[in-house]
Structure formats: structure tokens, C-alpha cells
C-alpha positions as semicolon CSV with decimal commas, in nm:
position;residue;x (nm);y (nm);z (nm)
1;I;-1,788;1,851;0,697
2;A;-1,879;1,996;1,037
3;L;-1,515;1,982;1,149
4;Y;-1,406;2,159;0,830
5;F;-1,643;2,450;0,886
6;A;-1,543;2,462;1,254
7;W;-1,180;2,495;1,145
8;L;-1,274;2,752;0,879
9;G;-1,449;2,968;1,138
10;H;-1,155;2,939;1,378
11;Y;-0,908;3,024;1,100
12;T;-1,109;3,323;0,977
13;K;-1,144;3,464;1,328
14;W;-0,773;3,430;1,401
15;L;-0,674;3,591;1,070
16;L;-0,824;3,922;1,178
17;A;-0,527;4,039;1,389
18;P;-0,240;3,958;1,145
19;S;-0,437;4,090;0,848
20;L;-0,500;4,427;1,013
21;L;-0,140;4,460;1,134
22;G;-0,014;4,347;0,793
23;I;-0,215;4,620;0,621
24;V;-0,065;4,879;0,858
25;V;0,292;4,761;0,791
26;W;0,231;4,744;0,416
27;A;0,079;5,093;0,412
28;H;0,381;5,228;0,603
29;Q;0,615;5,065;0,350
30;L;0,430;5,229;0,062
31;A;0,417;5,567;0,233
32;A;0,788;5,557;0,323
33;D;0,877;5,416;-0,021
34;T;1,111;5,161;0,137
35;K;1,109;4,788;0,201
36;S;1,276;4,818;0,540
37;V;1,063;4,973;0,813
38;T;1,112;4,953;1,188
39;E;0,805;4,743;1,263
40;L;0,874;4,479;0,994
41;P;1,093;4,253;1,218
42;L;0,842;4,294;1,499
43;F;0,562;4,192;1,264
44;G;0,761;3,882;1,167
45;I;0,800;3,787;1,535
46;F;0,430;3,850;1,589
47;V;0,335;3,621;1,299
48;A;0,558;3,342;1,436
49;V;0,397;3,368;1,781
50;W;0,051;3,400;1,625
51;A;0,099;3,081;1,421
52;T;0,198;2,886;1,734
53;L;-0,098;3,015;1,935
54;F;-0,334;2,956;1,642
55;L;-0,232;2,590;1,622
56;E;-0,247;2,530;1,998
57;F;-0,590;2,690;2,038
58;W;-0,717;2,488;1,742
59;K;-0,596;2,169;1,911
60;R;-0,803;2,264;2,215
61;Q;-1,109;2,342;2,005
62;Q;-1,067;2,021;1,805
63;A;-1,047;1,814;2,125
64;T;-1,360;1,988;2,253
65;H;-1,551;1,907;1,934
66;A;-1,429;1,546;1,940
67;L;-1,557;1,508;2,297
68;E;-1,890;1,675;2,217
69;W;-1,944;1,459;1,910
70;G;-1,833;1,133;2,074
71;M;-1,532;1,085;1,846
72;T;-1,259;1,033;2,108
73;G;-1,081;0,699;2,076
74;F;-1,298;0,585;1,786
75;E;-1,002;0,426;1,605
76;S;-0,970;0,151;1,868
77;S;-1,320;0,024;1,787
78;E;-1,323;0,111;1,418
79;T;-1,461;-0,155;1,186
80;E;-1,324;-0,251;0,846
81;R;-1,457;-0,080;0,535
82;P;-1,730;-0,272;0,348
83;Q;-1,543;-0,198;0,024
84;F;-1,235;-0,365;0,172
85;L;-1,420;-0,676;0,289
86;S;-1,604;-0,724;-0,041
87;H;-1,294;-0,689;-0,260
88;P;-1,197;-1,011;-0,446
89;S;-0,835;-0,986;-0,324
90;V;-0,942;-0,998;0,044
91;L;-0,973;-1,346;0,193
92;Q;-1,127;-1,466;0,518
93;I;-0,874;-1,676;0,711
94;A;-0,844;-1,803;1,067
95;S;-0,634;-1,585;1,297
96;P;-0,326;-1,773;1,426
97;V;-0,377;-1,601;1,763
98;T;-0,752;-1,616;1,832
99;G;-0,861;-1,875;1,576
100;L;-1,140;-1,644;1,462
101;Q;-1,205;-1,555;1,100
102;Q;-1,046;-1,228;0,991
103;A;-0,995;-1,040;0,666
104;W;-0,654;-1,080;0,502
105;Q;-0,499;-0,911;0,202
106;D;-0,170;-1,012;0,042
107;P;0,090;-0,754;0,162
108;K;0,282;-0,789;-0,165
109;L;-0,027;-0,689;-0,364
110;Y;-0,086;-0,392;-0,134
111;L;0,276;-0,275;-0,165
112;T;0,260;-0,315;-0,543
113;K;-0,047;-0,091;-0,555
114;M;0,124;0,166;-0,335
115;G;0,426;0,163;-0,568
116;V;0,206;0,223;-0,872
117;S;0,030;0,508;-0,690
118;V;0,360;0,673;-0,595
119;T;0,477;0,646;-0,957
120;L;0,160;0,812;-1,087
121;I;0,181;1,086;-0,824
122;L;0,544;1,159;-0,916
123;G;0,435;1,169;-1,280
124;M;0,169;1,428;-1,197
125;I;0,426;1,632;-1,006
126;G;0,644;1,616;-1,317
127;V;0,352;1,756;-1,517
128;V;0,333;2,045;-1,269
129;L;0,703;2,124;-1,312
130;V;0,672;2,116;-1,691
131;C;0,368;2,348;-1,679
132;V;0,537;2,598;-1,448
133;F;0,857;2,615;-1,653
134;S;0,649;2,644;-1,972
135;I;0,460;2,939;-1,824
136;F;0,782;3,118;-1,731
137;W;0,921;3,034;-2,074
138;L;0,614;3,205;-2,221
139;R;0,680;3,500;-1,993
140;V;1,028;3,538;-2,145
141;F;0,882;3,566;-2,496
142;L;0,620;3,813;-2,374
143;V;0,892;4,026;-2,215
144;Q;1,078;4,023;-2,546
145;A;0,755;4,123;-2,723
146;E;0,711;4,406;-2,471
147;S;1,058;4,537;-2,546
148;R;0,971;4,542;-2,919
149;G;0,639;4,714;-2,848
150;D;0,432;4,424;-2,982
151;V;0,230;4,388;-2,659
152;P;0,127;4,641;-2,392
153;P;0,376;4,704;-2,107
154;G;0,318;4,489;-1,798
155;M;0,131;4,221;-1,989
156;A;0,405;3,957;-1,948
157;G;0,393;3,935;-1,570
158;G;0,017;3,968;-1,541
159;L;-0,069;3,714;-1,810
160;A;0,186;3,461;-1,682
161;G;0,048;3,499;-1,330
162;V;-0,311;3,446;-1,443
163;I;-0,218;3,139;-1,650
164;N;-0,028;2,997;-1,353
165;A;-0,325;3,055;-1,122
166;I;-0,559;2,881;-1,369
167;Q;-0,311;2,595;-1,408
168;I;-0,307;2,549;-1,031
169;Q;-0,686;2,526;-1,011
170;V;-0,719;2,291;-1,310
171;L;-0,445;2,051;-1,200
172;N;-0,570;2,051;-0,840
173;A;-0,917;1,951;-0,961
174;A;-0,784;1,686;-1,203
175;Y;-0,547;1,540;-0,947
176;G;-0,822;1,534;-0,683
177;L;-1,021;1,295;-0,904
178;L;-0,710;1,083;-0,966
179;A;-0,627;1,070;-0,593
180;V;-0,975;0,940;-0,508
181;R;-0,953;0,673;-0,780
182;L;-0,609;0,565;-0,659
183;N;-0,726;0,550;-0,299
184;E;-1,021;0,332;-0,395
185;W;-0,794;0,107;-0,600
186;E;-0,547;0,065;-0,312
187;N;-0,836;-0,077;-0,103
188;H;-0,747;0,043;0,248
189;Q;-0,872;-0,154;0,546
190;T;-1,037;0,118;0,758
191;D;-1,188;0,460;0,697
192;T;-0,912;0,624;0,902
193;I;-0,636;0,471;0,689
194;Y;-0,833;0,557;0,375
195;E;-0,869;0,922;0,475
196;D;-0,509;0,953;0,596
197;R;-0,374;0,821;0,265
198;L;-0,606;1,048;0,066
199;I;-0,504;1,354;0,268
200;A;-0,134;1,272;0,217
201;K;-0,179;1,233;-0,159
202;I;-0,370;1,558;-0,197
203;F;-0,151;1,759;0,041
204;W;0,184;1,685;-0,122
205;F;0,060;1,738;-0,475
206;Q;-0,131;2,057;-0,401
207;F;0,161;2,194;-0,198
208;I;0,399;2,156;-0,493
209;N;0,138;2,260;-0,749
210;S;0,033;2,571;-0,557
211;Y;0,370;2,701;-0,440
212;F;0,638;2,581;-0,682
213;S;0,608;2,897;-0,892
214;L;0,671;3,105;-0,580
215;F;0,978;2,899;-0,489
216;Y;1,097;2,937;-0,847
217;I;1,075;3,317;-0,832
218;A;1,232;3,339;-0,486
219;F;1,518;3,088;-0,514
220;I;1,568;2,965;-0,873
221;K;1,495;3,245;-1,118
222;N;1,815;3,445;-1,059
223;H;2,031;3,139;-1,128
224;I;1,900;2,990;-1,455
225;T;1,870;3,073;-1,825
226;L;1,550;3,035;-2,030
227;A;1,519;3,079;-2,407
228;G;1,884;3,182;-2,419
229;E;1,836;3,470;-2,175
230;P;1,955;3,483;-1,811
231;Q;1,659;3,518;-1,579
232;S;1,673;3,786;-1,313
233;C;1,434;4,003;-1,118
234;Q;1,415;4,380;-1,131
235;P;1,715;4,539;-0,951
236;D;1,658;4,747;-0,640
237;A;1,808;5,088;-0,563
238;A;2,146;4,926;-0,491
239;G;2,143;4,741;-0,824
240;V;2,087;4,399;-0,663
241;P;1,818;4,179;-0,827
242;D;1,513;4,191;-0,601
243;C;1,235;3,937;-0,654
244;V;1,006;4,062;-0,376
245;G;0,790;4,271;-0,609
246;E;0,739;3,992;-0,862
247;L;0,687;3,742;-0,580
248;S;0,423;3,965;-0,421
249;A;0,241;4,011;-0,753
250;Q;0,244;3,637;-0,823
251;L;0,120;3,555;-0,473
252;G;-0,154;3,818;-0,503
253;I;-0,279;3,679;-0,835
254;I;-0,283;3,321;-0,702
255;F;-0,453;3,426;-0,379
256;I;-0,726;3,628;-0,551
257;T;-0,792;3,351;-0,804
258;R;-0,820;3,085;-0,534
259;L;-1,042;3,313;-0,326
260;V;-1,279;3,369;-0,617
261;V;-1,286;3,002;-0,717
262;G;-1,328;2,891;-0,356
263;N;-1,622;3,124;-0,296
264;V;-1,784;3,019;-0,623
265;T;-1,754;2,647;-0,543
266;E;-1,849;2,677;-0,176
267;V;-2,120;2,945;-0,191
268;V;-2,242;3,022;-0,543
269;V;-2,263;2,664;-0,677
270;P;-2,459;2,528;-0,375
271;Y;-2,689;2,832;-0,393
272;L;-2,760;2,774;-0,763
273;K;-2,819;2,403;-0,699
274;R;-3,064;2,488;-0,420
275;R;-3,252;2,733;-0,641
276;A;-3,267;2,476;-0,921
277;N;-3,401;2,212;-0,680
278;E;-3,661;2,456;-0,545
279;K;-3,772;2,541;-0,898
280;R;-3,790;2,172;-0,989
281;E;-3,997;2,095;-0,679
282;A;-4,226;2,392;-0,750
283;L;-4,288;2,270;-1,106
284;K;-4,354;1,919;-0,978
285;L;-4,599;2,050;-0,717
286;H;-4,771;2,266;-0,978
287;S;-4,807;1,964;-1,206
288;I;-4,957;1,759;-0,922
289;N;-5,204;2,035;-0,838
290;E;-5,310;2,062;-1,203
291;E;-5,363;1,685;-1,222
292;A;-5,566;1,693;-0,900
293;A;-5,779;1,981;-1,030
294;A;-5,837;1,799;-1,358
295;A;-5,938;1,483;-1,174
296;K;-6,194;1,675;-0,965
297;A;-6,336;1,837;-1,276
């Protein structure tokens, strides 16, 4: 937890420069009413250099924290997880090298569990793809309804974006629970292996779940047909389909939704829990004081 908040502080501090420069470039684009401004390539180069420096300076800070907290080289002396040792499938056998008793788990059983986990993860990714295509299918019908005047103009893109943002949050939460259950079921030997496998599961799913809709708009939409209608973005001044506007709107909706949900879960929920605990403790203390006063009387 401490390392997470250390990274969050480092990330927030380093975002200051690109965010300010990005606002300047974006404002210039709006003022000039063009998507091609002189400083845009320079801003792209700056972001590439910034990303490299951000990562390298975080590596330094991470190494400093690891040294301060005594976490350097801990994997070499890491013990096996109690959950691993107590599992019925783990046996204690004599090591052919040292002759000492050591924990042993059938590799075939472990590989079978990993295969089942991969199958379930691929199934969840399939659910994501179905949800995303269903949302864009809905968007097609809303666009048709807009053209008939049945719904207000602009509702199709906005509603589809909001539904997609909600779908991302819901599936991320549901899959997070599934990933933990799968990791426990796989019964990894050490905490490091356990955490590495859990991170890999969550990363790949959340990456596809969070960004597939953006890849769809940027690279797929102009080349497919949904509900019998060819999909294409709004044409630019030259008549070429340009997906940047729709991509920006979709990214903005997802970003704002995740920002709100993240702040609620990380700040508001703990605050409400603390207030509830304080109120509970106050009522308990009040009850104790009343009992003490009654006993004295």
C-alpha cells in the first residue's frame, strides 16, 4: 500500500508538465480551428522523452524505497505461503539433493489449473468484446433514431460512451474478484509468485477491457458494417473520415468516469467508513458511561 501511494505521488507530480503543455496545445488547436499546429509534433516528442524520464526516475525512487524499507533481495530468503503448505495437494517429500523435507506439488496438477485459468480469462475477454460490439450496435440504432428525430441530437455518442464507461468499471470489479479466486485456487508457492500472477491476470484483462473501444474507433470502425450500415467517422474538411473527434470524446468520458469512481472508492468510501466507525464507537462509549452512571446510582 505504501509503495502504491509513493508511486501515485510520483505520477501526479510528473503529470503536471505534460498536462499544462497539453492544455496550451489544445487551446491553440481550438483557437486556430485546425488539428495541425506547429507545436503538435514538438509536444509528441516531449511526451516521448517525458515518459522515458518518468520511468527512469521512478526506478530510482523505487530502489530508494526498497533500501529504506529493507526489501532489497527479499526473494532469495522468501518463505513458502502457509496456504500453499497447508493445501491437500502439497506433499512433504525428501529432497534428492539435500535429503531434507520439502514441499512438493504435482506439476501436472499445477499446469492443469493454469490451463483452466487461462480458459476462464479468455472467456471473460470474450465477454468484453461482446459488450463493446453490443454498445456500438446500440449506437447505430440511436444514430438512426436521431436521424428520424426520435431522440435528441448528440444522444447516440454520449449515451454509448457512458454505457461503455460503466461497463468498464463493472467488468473490472467483477473480474478482479474472479482473478483473486483463481489465484487462490492455483495455489502458488510464494507471495512473490502469487502477486506476479495476480498482476498479470488483472493487467491483461483491464487493458483490453479499458481500451478496446478506443482501438475499435481508431482502427476498426471505418472498415466494418453493423446493423446493415457501414461504420465510418465524421469526415474532415477534405472529406476523409476522421475519428479523432469521436476518439477524444470517448476517451474523455472514460477518463472522467474512472476519475470519479476512483476518487469515490479511494477517498469518499474510506471517509464514510471512518465516520461510521467513529459514530459506532461514540455510541458504545455513551452506552458504557450510562451503565457506569446507573451502577453508581
